[in-house]
Structures are given as C-alpha cells and as structure tokens.
Amino acid sequence: MSDAIRFVLDGQTVTVADVAPTMTLLDYLREHAGRRGTKEGCAEGDCGACTVVLGELSPDGSAVDYRAVNSCIRFLPTIDGRELVTVESLRDGDTLHPVQQAIVDAHGSQCGFCTPGFVMSLLALYLATPDAAPTRERVIAALAGNLCRCTGYRPLIDAGCRMHQYPTPARWSAADADRAERVQALLALRRDQGLSLPGFQAPRTLKQLCEALAAQPQALLLAGGTDIGLWVTKLLRDLPPMVYLGDVAELRTIDTDADGRLRIGAAVSHTDAWAAIVARYPMLDELAQRFASPPVRNAGTLCGNLANGSPIGDAMPALIALGATIELHHHSGTTRCLPLDAFYLGYQQKDLAPGEFVAAVYVPAPQPAQRIASYKLSKRIEQDISAVCVGINLTLDADAVIVDARIAFGGMAATPQRAIATEAQLIGQTLSVASFDAAAAALATDFQPLSDLRASSAYRLRAAGNLLRRFALEQTQAATPLRTHALDAGSLDAPA
Amino acid sequence: MSVIREADALPTAELAGRALRHESAHLHVTGRAQYADDIPLPAGTLHAAFGLSRVAHARIRQLDLSAVLAAPGVVAVGLPSDIPGENNYGSVVHDDPIFTDTLVQFAGQPMFAVAANTHLQARRAAVLARVDYDELPAILDVRSALAAQSFVIPSKTLRRGDPQAALVRAPRRMQGTLSIGGQDHFYLEGQIAVAIPQEDGAMLIHSSTQHPTEVQHIVAAALKLRAHDVIVQCRRMGGGFGGKESQPALIAAAAAVLARKTGRPVKLRLDRDVDMLATGKRHDMIADYDVGYDDDGRICALSVMLAARCGYSADLSGPVNDRAICHVDNAYFLEHVEIVSHRCKTHTVSNTAFRGFGGPQGMMVIEAVIDDIARRLQRDPLDVRRANFYGAAPRNITPYGQSVDGNVLDTLSERLLSSSGYRERRAAIAQWNAGSATIKRGIALTPVKFGISFNATHYNQAGALIHIYNDGTVMLNHGGTEMGQGLYTKVAQVVATELGLPLSAIRVTAADTSKVPNTSATAASSGSDLNGKAAQAAAQTLRLRLVEWAATAFDVPAGAIRFDNGVVWLGERALPFAKLVAQAYMARISLSATGYYRTPAIHWDGTALRGRPFFYYAYGAAVSEVAVDTLTGESQLQRVDILHDVGRSLNPALDIGQIEGGFLQGAGWLTTEELWWNARGELKTHAPATYKIPTAYDWPREAHVHLLQQQPNGEDTIYRSKAVGEPPLMLAMSVFHAIRDAVAACAAPGRNVPLQAPATAEAVLAAIEQLRAVETAP
C-alpha cells in the first residue's frame, strides 16, 4: 500500500501524496508549495541558491539537529519524518531575523538571487553556535557551498560574524529550535514500517531493508542522493524503484569495535563520519573541510562515496591508505568484508555481487609509528573535485626506517588506486626528501593519468610527485613554511 | 560621511551620497524579491527547452523530431519554419539564427525548441531529437583561425606615430606573447523569458535582460510585428555582468515564437548547462607584442597583434574588440603604437559582452609588456609602470586621440603605495623568498584607467518617466535595468534629492518598453550616469512646474520655495509635499514628466579609430599580495589594498560593493575560472561542478578597500559621480601580476615570467618549471 509523505513545515504537518518519488524538494517548494524564495541556480548542489535547513531527529530521538542541505538534488520522499525550514519560515511580520538583518546592514545582497541560500546557510550556523559569534574561519567554512557572483563575499562574511549582535528573535533562535515541541512533532511522524510509495521505499530496519531488496532485486539504493539526484536533474534519467537507506536505524550509527576500529554505517553523513575520523586523525581535517561543501556533506554519506567508487572521489585515497575495510551485506543475510582497495576492480566496476550493498566502513585505529597525510589538488580550494588526491600512511621502525608504506591516489587512474611501485621504492628507506624524490620517479610506472578539464596528464603526474615531496618536507622540516593557507598576510618575517 | 559634507553642489535633501541599503535588500533576504521565474503565470502556460547541436560544425542532413513530439507532455516544437519574420537575434550583424536551419556552427547551438506542460517534460523531450549530421572541419581556437584567415568581421588597425621605425631606434627591444582566457558570466539566475500573448496580436515579454529595447525589437522582427506590438518588462535580474545584454533576445524570441505558434504563454528558462553551452562568454584572446624601450623602462614603441576568439558570429565582437584596442594603453602613454585587432571566427559559441567589454583583455596586454620590461631590467615593475604613466602634455594623448584630463593616477598610486606599505612589504617579501624554497610570495600594484561611455556614440542617451500621484507618492521609471548593481537605489536617491523627499516616497518600477522607449542597454558602466541624469531632468521639470504654480498660488517668490525631506517651504510657511501636490492636482497642474539625457562632448570615428569616445575616465589601483606553492602551483591571495576613484560617490556602500565584487570576479577570471573545450569543440566546463568561480574562502583575509575621497568628477556627471560597474574588475590584474612576481622569485632575476591567464595551479607550475628549465639549461 502507498503512504503519503509527511513532514513538518512552520509548525504544521504537511502531507504530500501522488508525486513522483524523484520530484526534488526544490521543485516541490517552487511549483507546488508556492514558496519561491528558494532558487535554482545549478540543479546539482554546487551553487547553494536552493539551500534549505532540514531538522532531523537524533538517533536517540532526544533532539532535532538542523542542518543546511541542497533542495535541488534532494528527492521529496527523503524528507519524510523531518522538519523543513525555508527562507519563508523566518517571516515574522516586518521583523527580520538576525541573519537577514545582518546581511541587510552589511550590504550583503546585490542581485539577491543567491541571498536566500546564504540566509539558510547562516541560519544553520546561527543555530549551531548558540552561545557566541562564530569565528571568521567558521563563517567562511559554513558558506563554502554558496556561490555569490556579485559581492565578493566580504559583506556576507561580515554578516555571519555579526549576526549574534542582534536581539534574539522570537522565531528560529537556538532556544526556539530546541523547544520540546519540535522533538514531539517529529516523534509523532515516526513510522515503524517506513514510508512506502510507488517506486520508493524507506525501510526503518536492516531486516526491512533486506526484505525490500529481496523483493526488488533491481532496486536502486539511495542514501544522500548527492550523486543520484543529478541522474535525474542533469542526466534526465528514469530511475528504477528506489530503496532509501537514510532511515535504517542500524546504518545510522558510528561505533567502535573490539579492535578499536571505527565502524561507520552506510547512512551516516559525511559531516558526522568525518568528525569521527578527524577526532582520531587530526591531520585529515583539511581533507574533511575541503570535501564538497557543508550542504553536500550534510546530505551525502561516506559509504555512498565509497560505493559510488568514482576515480576522483575524495574519501578513498585517505581511507585506502589507512587500511580501511568495507563491509558488504547481502539481502539474504550473509556479510563479508574486504579491504577497500580490493573493492575497486576497474572504471565503475566493483566487487559487489547482485543483492549486495555496502553496509559500513571500518577505519582502523591510529598506530604509534605512523606518519599520515592527505593532500588534495583542485582548481579552487573550496568545494571542488580533485585533480589529484593522495592519502599517505607510512609505518616507521625504531630507526626511522620505512617498514610499511600505503600510498593511494585519486585522479590518477580509472579507480582510486595504490601506488604499488612507489610504495615498494620507499620500503627500507629513511624518511627523507631524497628517498621520496627517488620514489616519485616510480609514479610513472604506477599511473598513466588522463588529461581532462581538471588537469593534464603531465600536471597530474608531476604534481603527484611533488605532493610526495611535500610530505617528506613536512615530516623532516616542520619549521619551514610549506602551505600557503597557513600563512598570515601580516606574517612577513623571513622564514627561519 | 565626508563625501556629503563636501557635496556643496547637492540639493537640500542630500540623499545622494549616502550609504543607503539596496532598495530591494529586505526583499532579497526574505526571498520575496521576484525574478522572472517567480512571476505567477496564467493557467495553461507551457514550458520550453532548447534542442542543441552536439557537433561543432556540420550540415544538418536530417532533423528527426518524431521522438520529441511523441514524448510525454509535449505540445509543440519551434523550428525555423515557425518563425514568421526574421530568424535572427543578432543586433549588429544579422548572423545569429534563433534556430539554426541547415548549418551547425558550434556544439550547443539551438536547432529547435520544444514546449511541454512542464519544464522537466520539455527538457526530457529536447534531448530525444535524432540528427543526421554531415560533419565539416571545425576551427576551434584563435591560432587556427588566424592561420585560416577566418574572421567574423574585418580586422582593424590603430596606428599612431611610426612604430616600426621607433622599434628599430629603441635602445632595447623585446618580443613576447600572452594568452588571456575567457570567462563565463555565471550569473546565479540563468537566462529566462516568459512570452504571454496579448489581444490583437501583441506580445508581453518578461525577460531577464539588460537590454529590454533590443529584446522588443528582435521579438518584433521574429514575429513580423512592429515595435509597438511588443512590451518587454524586467524588474530585476539575478546578475547580468554583460551576459544579459545581447543573449536574452535569443531566449525571448524562442519563447515568443512558441507562444505565437501555440497561442499560449510560454516560459523558457535555460538550465545551467544549456545556459553555459548555448550563450556567449568573455572573449579569450592572444597577443603577440614587439616593444622598444629605454633603460628606464619607458616604452618608445609598441606593436601588438591582438586576436580574439569571437565564436561563430559577430554578436558584439566589433565593439568589444574596439574597446580592447582603446584600452591597450591602460594608464600609459604610448607615443609610437600599432595595434592590429583580429576578430576570429571559430566554431564555438559566439562570445559576447562581459564586464569590461574587451577592456580587460587590452589592459592585460600592456601590463604583461610592462612586467616583462621590468623583469628584463631587474626593476620593480611598479617603477616601470609609473615611468610610463600618462602625464602632462604632450604625454597625455591616447593612441585614439583623446586627451587624458583629470588624471588622478599619480596621486592615487602614491597614496596607495603609502597606505599599503608597498615598499616595506616588497623588501620583506624579497627577504622571505630568499629563505623559503617552497612557498614564494609576490606583490604587485596595477593601475586602472577605464573609459566611460559607449564607444558607439548613439547609445549614450537615456529617458526617464516620473509620476507624482496626488497623495504625494512618486513612481519612478527609467530605461536602466537592475541587475544587482544598485542602479534603482542610486536613481531613486537622485529623484528623492531633487524633490526633497524621503526615499520611501519613491517607488522604482520595472524597466518597461511601454513606459520609456528606445533605451540603451544597461551596460558600459553607464547606468547611473545616463539614467540618473534623465531622471534628474524629469524631477527638475516637475519641481519647476510645482514651484511656478506655487509661487503664484501662495504668492511667494519662486526663489523662496524649497523642497526638503517631504516638506515644501513656501518662504516661512511649511506645507507637506503631499498637501502641496494635492492642491496642485486640484489646480490642474500636470504631475507627470519625462526626462531625457544625452552625454555631451563625445564623438567617435569607428573607421579611423579616432575621436573622444569617452566622456571621462574612471581610475583605480590595487596592491595584491599572494603566496604560491612551488610544488603544486597553487596560489593564494593573502591581502589586497584598493583605492578607487568614483568621483563624488552617489552611494559609498553600493560603490564599495561594486569594487569588491568586481575585483573578486576579475580575480576569478585570472586564476581559477578556466573554460575547457575538448578536441571536438565541446565545452566540458558547463556547470559549477566543473567551472570554478571564487568562493568566500577566496576573499583575502586582509583587505583594505577605499574610495578616493574628494575627487568630484571634472565632467558634469550626475552630482559629479563616476561610473563604477566595470572598472574595478581590472583591479584584479594585480593578483595575476603578484603571482607572476612570486613565480619570478623561483629563478634568478632578469627573466620574463611565462605565465598565461588564467593562472590555474597547472599554469603556475608550468611557468615555474619553464623558468627553472631555462635556468638549468646548459
């Protein structure tokens, strides 16, 4: 039988029936709900004009987390059981919300088309920083998914830094967002059996998920939809029936197993997954920050990125280097694990049997003698797809000799791939610039990268070698400035 | 604000000159600002999509649309045969088909449009066409076009003095080359038009356009109507940047053809990919130069070959390249000079207007020449720049014969030099670079001198229409369009000032061809210059009319009547403006007036390339400092200091907004924004996932942006202000040259930096390796 989609909007439960399961949240808002404050700028989750805030019950049902997401690539059924906040939700007579007033006062809108998206990204930040104004860096990070072509961003950054200076609003203050009624409203929408629409099912348990997959072997597994959404909005594809992972309780958790490994379930967002990984591997913070943008990280899942297996996906190089393991379930109930790098067989080919799905990824615990880094090269620092991405994990012995090397690259081959010949060159060497320069020569054996819009083959190969050199420099000459972003404009003292 | 205190010429209300918020700011932040896609539509409106060619150059043997017509929701297709009038949207040369008929000239060219019940249905149907192409050889880049002598319009040469002889005579001589990339506008709101059939064959068009009048005329020509049959309206655009000057006519005409054919309203909104594939961009150019100079770096003679990729048709390439020619001098006196400008025809999208309109490319050439001279001479490029600045007569005449009057660059650059600490920082950077092998820093100050007015003299006119209703409120309309730049705010400030009213008394309404006719594009930075003056004229007409009547009616001398903040002072007696107006109405005084303005003193001979095309120049300069990672070529803008001349600012907040936004847009053009075509001529960077404009992170952590204070325009512009739309974009040349400076630090001094634009990480690394290769060569 078919249900109707239910979600909370401005304190009311909205029920929507009889829509195609691939209708985007943006189309729903603009064409059906008459809420045209939310704009379409790109329909691929890259410009942020469509940003809305979604409230989701925490797994324990005690609180609602509000996060910015892109409505343009979000299928409407996936907001079932959630609270939707749009720019219209901030309306309080003629009184502007602090986020809005701060933008007006900073002269932060020119053409105004991107502005509602900026308002919503800043609203999510406002709600997440109830006690004090966020740092400038945090504001910039929160806006990484919002493009503005008019202002140069300075006034928008200023608005984010100043929004806490305004009186607390009646609606959508942090306290208002924390009200128990909001939790109650979402608890009331909880389902035992999960949403079921023609062409769309949202199981609540692993068992229901397996049943759904057994019943529909050709079904498409949908998690964050940050790629599959584009199959509809960009490639104009008809999709097979979808089974949505986002509500499966067992897949929404992050646990630590007996070996100290992190187990990150298939429905865990990048935001949560990377927070857990960076807590253990602080050196991966830059990679986490530069992974897509906040709205994409809030929607997309780490396991979805791994299962997608794009040769330019940013999660794989670091996780392969760390020795991550992927856990595959079959709907019949069997499970198997394999090293992440073994999962990728060729371009868009994976070691995934019919009926199998990625259920989790295991990230090993840090070891004492490891030296780890990850670097990403792209045209733009924020929200860009890698030309080259590398994860490096060395193990040293007591004499500082390299006894194990795991170096994985993205952007260099048809799959995310280890640099086997390069690794072999390093084993037995000491950690020095010379040994890495020598080993880098083997990259040409490991890879014959493509030339495309992101970079030429020659640049990829050369830069990949230079990233290994950067690693060696960082490990051996820590006092020397090696990264542009770590410099302050004012710090012009000559390097030591 | 000191700007206001100094504004002795301002009328009483002094609203002009204040840092007022954008008139739509409250609508922007609440999502209530209405764009063309947000306008509620009549029942039965159809949604359209273009069917695009997939090859760069071909004869269409057969176009089979049966699958398109059979697709769900499809109501009609539009083909060349459905166009009752002219199948063209080109405004200068009529060489731009709305739907191409038998010849495909670029990958992404519209061949037809389909109308369906929903937008998604139309998009899905549009890709179902089966096309049988007879492929032809394609010319895809400038060098190939030059080799094939493939041009859209004839080449032009500007020559002054005897450059060839002077080159031979010069103490030093050098040749070089520079390639300058194109740029997509990436306005956040894509191209869109809604065509709504009216009674008696007329058509109403809502268009996101900088040029409503051109849309009106092209739609009329396509539908075989007359101009008075077509009304075009635009309240606001979600960004324009020149991309909505000539291109919207294509969108509107296609929608109108389908509306005419079906008798139903049709909305045509391009999705991002189609927008980027099918509409023009900034011209990419290459320049080969030959320069003679002396030991101080002073240019004795310069010969430049400048070739632009125009794409398959002329569009605005003529005037764009004329402006490029007129800006090769930038801030520098060129005594003996020759500029040969080729307008290359390629089988790629037809390039178009983009903020700066050829000026930025022309200016990039001379800045590269000067940088190369300075490197050769091992001098600070800033000193070579200043040595070449325009000066007193006879060093104040441009290559096209206009005298550079009111030149503030000496003052401006001196102030900026000092406020930015340029000299100290350059020394500190040199010291840093000596000790840092991996990260190199660079700094550069580059000037901007930008000519204000349309080169084509006849565009320099504007009209306005003001109604005063008998409750004292004012409706303001003018031919300018609002794309975010704050034009409507500035013109409202002018009218409020003239009528002594609070800004809230003025409502600015959508640009509308049925209110103000025969308008020029809102372009060439001229929006407030032209429309501000036209609106001022209308307001002054009304004020004068009210004064003349009131002087008699209230028996006070006309000279004793003042309008101030909603009150009219009749000698000592105060009357609310609304009351006065109500009485004037009862006395049968006309409360509606038009205003008109034409820019004085300008003239241009487009054949001889001589004249005074520009009413005045706007000036600015910027100091940028960057850090470059020599391992990867990544660069980061660390700090910028900007001093920019806007004359007496109409609105400092809006002007700063234009300066900062223009600067970062220029920085994107010169660093991360790379357009990339594959070998088949298909643009592969056609969405934000692949085409990278700056984000918030790219705004420098330290920025000092200031207006040059107390420099009223020497010409009689609106309250002595200066245009600000385009000039700041070129401030970003300082970013490019700071990167060059950092790259130069990778090798011994004395070498030119072979860095091309855009300075992507790959381009920077290539330049570094090329420099170092020269270094280590035997």
PDB file of C-alpha atoms in Angstrom, chain B residues 156-263:
ATOM      1  CA  LYS B 156      41.149  46.829 -37.626  1.00  0.00           C
ATOM      2  CA  THR B 157      44.421  48.636 -37.084  1.00  0.00           C
ATOM      3  CA  LEU B 158      45.078  51.597 -34.851  1.00  0.00           C
ATOM      4  CA  ARG B 159      48.385  53.296 -35.574  1.00  0.00           C
ATOM      5  CA  ARG B 160      49.991  56.421 -34.206  1.00  0.00           C
ATOM      6  CA  GLY B 161      53.417  57.757 -34.987  1.00  0.00           C
ATOM      7  CA  ASP B 162      55.886  55.473 -36.670  1.00  0.00           C
ATOM      8  CA  PRO B 163      56.076  52.364 -34.534  1.00  0.00           C
ATOM      9  CA  GLN B 164      58.213  50.281 -36.874  1.00  0.00           C
ATOM     10  CA  ALA B 165      60.909  52.930 -37.161  1.00  0.00           C
ATOM     11  CA  ALA B 166      60.717  53.655 -33.448  1.00  0.00           C
ATOM     12  CA  LEU B 167      61.104  49.962 -32.632  1.00  0.00           C
ATOM     13  CA  VAL B 168      64.320  49.865 -34.622  1.00  0.00           C
ATOM     14  CA  ARG B 169      65.539  53.055 -32.987  1.00  0.00           C
ATOM     15  CA  ALA B 170      64.759  51.997 -29.428  1.00  0.00           C
ATOM     16  CA  PRO B 171      67.714  51.270 -27.102  1.00  0.00           C
ATOM     17  CA  ARG B 172      66.171  47.913 -26.179  1.00  0.00           C
ATOM     18  CA  ARG B 173      63.672  45.681 -27.855  1.00  0.00           C
ATOM     19  CA  MET B 174      61.830  42.514 -26.946  1.00  0.00           C
ATOM     20  CA  GLN B 175      59.049  40.311 -28.223  1.00  0.00           C
ATOM     21  CA  GLY B 176      56.567  38.339 -26.184  1.00  0.00           C
ATOM     22  CA  THR B 177      53.228  36.636 -26.214  1.00  0.00           C
ATOM     23  CA  LEU B 178      50.321  36.356 -23.833  1.00  0.00           C
ATOM     24  CA  SER B 179      47.195  34.291 -23.892  1.00  0.00           C
ATOM     25  CA  ILE B 180      44.205  35.501 -21.928  1.00  0.00           C
ATOM     26  CA  GLY B 181      41.388  33.133 -21.099  1.00  0.00           C
ATOM     27  CA  GLY B 182      37.679  33.712 -21.500  1.00  0.00           C
ATOM     28  CA  GLN B 183      35.124  33.731 -18.711  1.00  0.00           C
ATOM     29  CA  ASP B 184      31.594  32.576 -18.171  1.00  0.00           C
ATOM     30  CA  HIS B 185      29.318  35.144 -16.583  1.00  0.00           C
ATOM     31  CA  PHE B 186      27.862  32.679 -14.120  1.00  0.00           C
ATOM     32  CA  TYR B 187      25.073  34.983 -13.094  1.00  0.00           C
ATOM     33  CA  LEU B 188      23.233  32.979 -10.445  1.00  0.00           C
ATOM     34  CA  GLU B 189      19.924  33.389 -12.270  1.00  0.00           C
ATOM     35  CA  GLY B 190      20.117  31.685 -15.643  1.00  0.00           C
ATOM     36  CA  GLN B 191      18.691  33.147 -18.819  1.00  0.00           C
ATOM     37  CA  ILE B 192      14.903  33.222 -18.852  1.00  0.00           C
ATOM     38  CA  ALA B 193      11.970  34.742 -20.657  1.00  0.00           C
ATOM     39  CA  VAL B 194       8.211  34.404 -20.438  1.00  0.00           C
ATOM     40  CA  ALA B 195       6.162  35.281 -23.505  1.00  0.00           C
ATOM     41  CA  ILE B 196       2.467  35.958 -22.909  1.00  0.00           C
ATOM     42  CA  PRO B 197       0.241  36.521 -25.963  1.00  0.00           C
ATOM     43  CA  GLN B 198      -1.924  39.634 -25.694  1.00  0.00           C
ATOM     44  CA  GLU B 199      -5.005  40.731 -27.565  1.00  0.00           C
ATOM     45  CA  ASP B 200      -4.776  41.815 -31.163  1.00  0.00           C
ATOM     46  CA  GLY B 201      -1.540  40.001 -31.894  1.00  0.00           C
ATOM     47  CA  ALA B 202       0.577  41.763 -29.293  1.00  0.00           C
ATOM     48  CA  MET B 203       3.100  40.035 -27.048  1.00  0.00           C
ATOM     49  CA  LEU B 204       4.133  40.720 -23.455  1.00  0.00           C
ATOM     50  CA  ILE B 205       7.604  39.510 -22.530  1.00  0.00           C
ATOM     51  CA  HIS B 206       9.088  39.154 -19.076  1.00  0.00           C
ATOM     52  CA  SER B 207      12.775  38.931 -19.754  1.00  0.00           C
ATOM     53  CA  SER B 208      15.840  38.823 -17.572  1.00  0.00           C
ATOM     54  CA  THR B 209      17.639  41.344 -19.715  1.00  0.00           C
ATOM     55  CA  GLN B 210      19.995  44.270 -19.580  1.00  0.00           C
ATOM     56  CA  HIS B 211      18.521  45.443 -22.866  1.00  0.00           C
ATOM     57  CA  PRO B 212      14.701  45.431 -22.962  1.00  0.00           C
ATOM     58  CA  THR B 213      14.541  47.550 -26.100  1.00  0.00           C
ATOM     59  CA  GLU B 214      16.685  45.119 -28.062  1.00  0.00           C
ATOM     60  CA  VAL B 215      14.555  42.214 -26.900  1.00  0.00           C
ATOM     61  CA  GLN B 216      11.493  44.171 -28.009  1.00  0.00           C
ATOM     62  CA  HIS B 217      12.861  44.812 -31.486  1.00  0.00           C
ATOM     63  CA  ILE B 218      14.181  41.322 -32.054  1.00  0.00           C
ATOM     64  CA  VAL B 219      10.971  39.681 -30.879  1.00  0.00           C
ATOM     65  CA  ALA B 220       9.009  42.031 -33.119  1.00  0.00           C
ATOM     66  CA  ALA B 221      11.230  41.225 -36.105  1.00  0.00           C
ATOM     67  CA  ALA B 222      10.964  37.491 -35.457  1.00  0.00           C
ATOM     68  CA  LEU B 223       7.181  37.588 -35.155  1.00  0.00           C
ATOM     69  CA  LYS B 224       6.809  40.054 -38.003  1.00  0.00           C
ATOM     70  CA  LEU B 225       5.268  42.556 -35.628  1.00  0.00           C
ATOM     71  CA  ARG B 226       6.003  46.215 -35.125  1.00  0.00           C
ATOM     72  CA  ALA B 227       7.742  47.591 -32.073  1.00  0.00           C
ATOM     73  CA  HIS B 228       4.531  48.881 -30.514  1.00  0.00           C
ATOM     74  CA  ASP B 229       3.125  45.344 -30.548  1.00  0.00           C
ATOM     75  CA  VAL B 230       5.735  44.036 -28.110  1.00  0.00           C
ATOM     76  CA  ILE B 231       6.138  45.038 -24.481  1.00  0.00           C
ATOM     77  CA  VAL B 232       9.221  43.914 -22.578  1.00  0.00           C
ATOM     78  CA  GLN B 233       9.468  44.190 -18.807  1.00  0.00           C
ATOM     79  CA  CYS B 234      12.239  43.481 -16.335  1.00  0.00           C
ATOM     80  CA  ARG B 235      12.052  44.345 -12.659  1.00  0.00           C
ATOM     81  CA  ARG B 236      15.381  42.771 -11.765  1.00  0.00           C
ATOM     82  CA  MET B 237      17.909  40.226 -12.897  1.00  0.00           C
ATOM     83  CA  GLY B 238      19.740  37.738 -10.752  1.00  0.00           C
ATOM     84  CA  GLY B 239      23.010  39.076 -12.100  1.00  0.00           C
ATOM     85  CA  GLY B 240      23.934  40.160 -15.604  1.00  0.00           C
ATOM     86  CA  PHE B 241      27.612  41.141 -15.987  1.00  0.00           C
ATOM     87  CA  GLY B 242      27.116  41.703 -19.708  1.00  0.00           C
ATOM     88  CA  GLY B 243      25.779  38.212 -20.268  1.00  0.00           C
ATOM     89  CA  LYS B 244      22.275  39.587 -20.478  1.00  0.00           C
ATOM     90  CA  GLU B 245      22.989  42.317 -22.989  1.00  0.00           C
ATOM     91  CA  SER B 246      22.566  40.565 -26.339  1.00  0.00           C
ATOM     92  CA  GLN B 247      21.828  36.987 -25.293  1.00  0.00           C
ATOM     93  CA  PRO B 248      18.346  37.420 -23.776  1.00  0.00           C
ATOM     94  CA  ALA B 249      16.934  38.235 -27.208  1.00  0.00           C
ATOM     95  CA  LEU B 250      17.549  34.619 -28.197  1.00  0.00           C
ATOM     96  CA  ILE B 251      15.646  33.288 -25.207  1.00  0.00           C
ATOM     97  CA  ALA B 252      12.796  35.757 -25.554  1.00  0.00           C
ATOM     98  CA  ALA B 253      12.472  35.258 -29.294  1.00  0.00           C
ATOM     99  CA  ALA B 254      12.331  31.481 -28.970  1.00  0.00           C
ATOM    100  CA  ALA B 255       9.682  31.742 -26.253  1.00  0.00           C
ATOM    101  CA  ALA B 256       7.717  34.238 -28.330  1.00  0.00           C
ATOM    102  CA  VAL B 257       7.802  32.020 -31.415  1.00  0.00           C
ATOM    103  CA  LEU B 258       6.376  29.144 -29.399  1.00  0.00           C
ATOM    104  CA  ALA B 259       3.809  31.397 -27.749  1.00  0.00           C
ATOM    105  CA  ARG B 260       2.762  32.655 -31.136  1.00  0.00           C
ATOM    106  CA  LYS B 261       2.525  29.138 -32.510  1.00  0.00           C
ATOM    107  CA  THR B 262       0.553  27.678 -29.606  1.00  0.00           C
ATOM    108  CA  GLY B 263      -1.400  30.762 -28.594  1.00  0.00           C
TER     109      GLY B 263
END
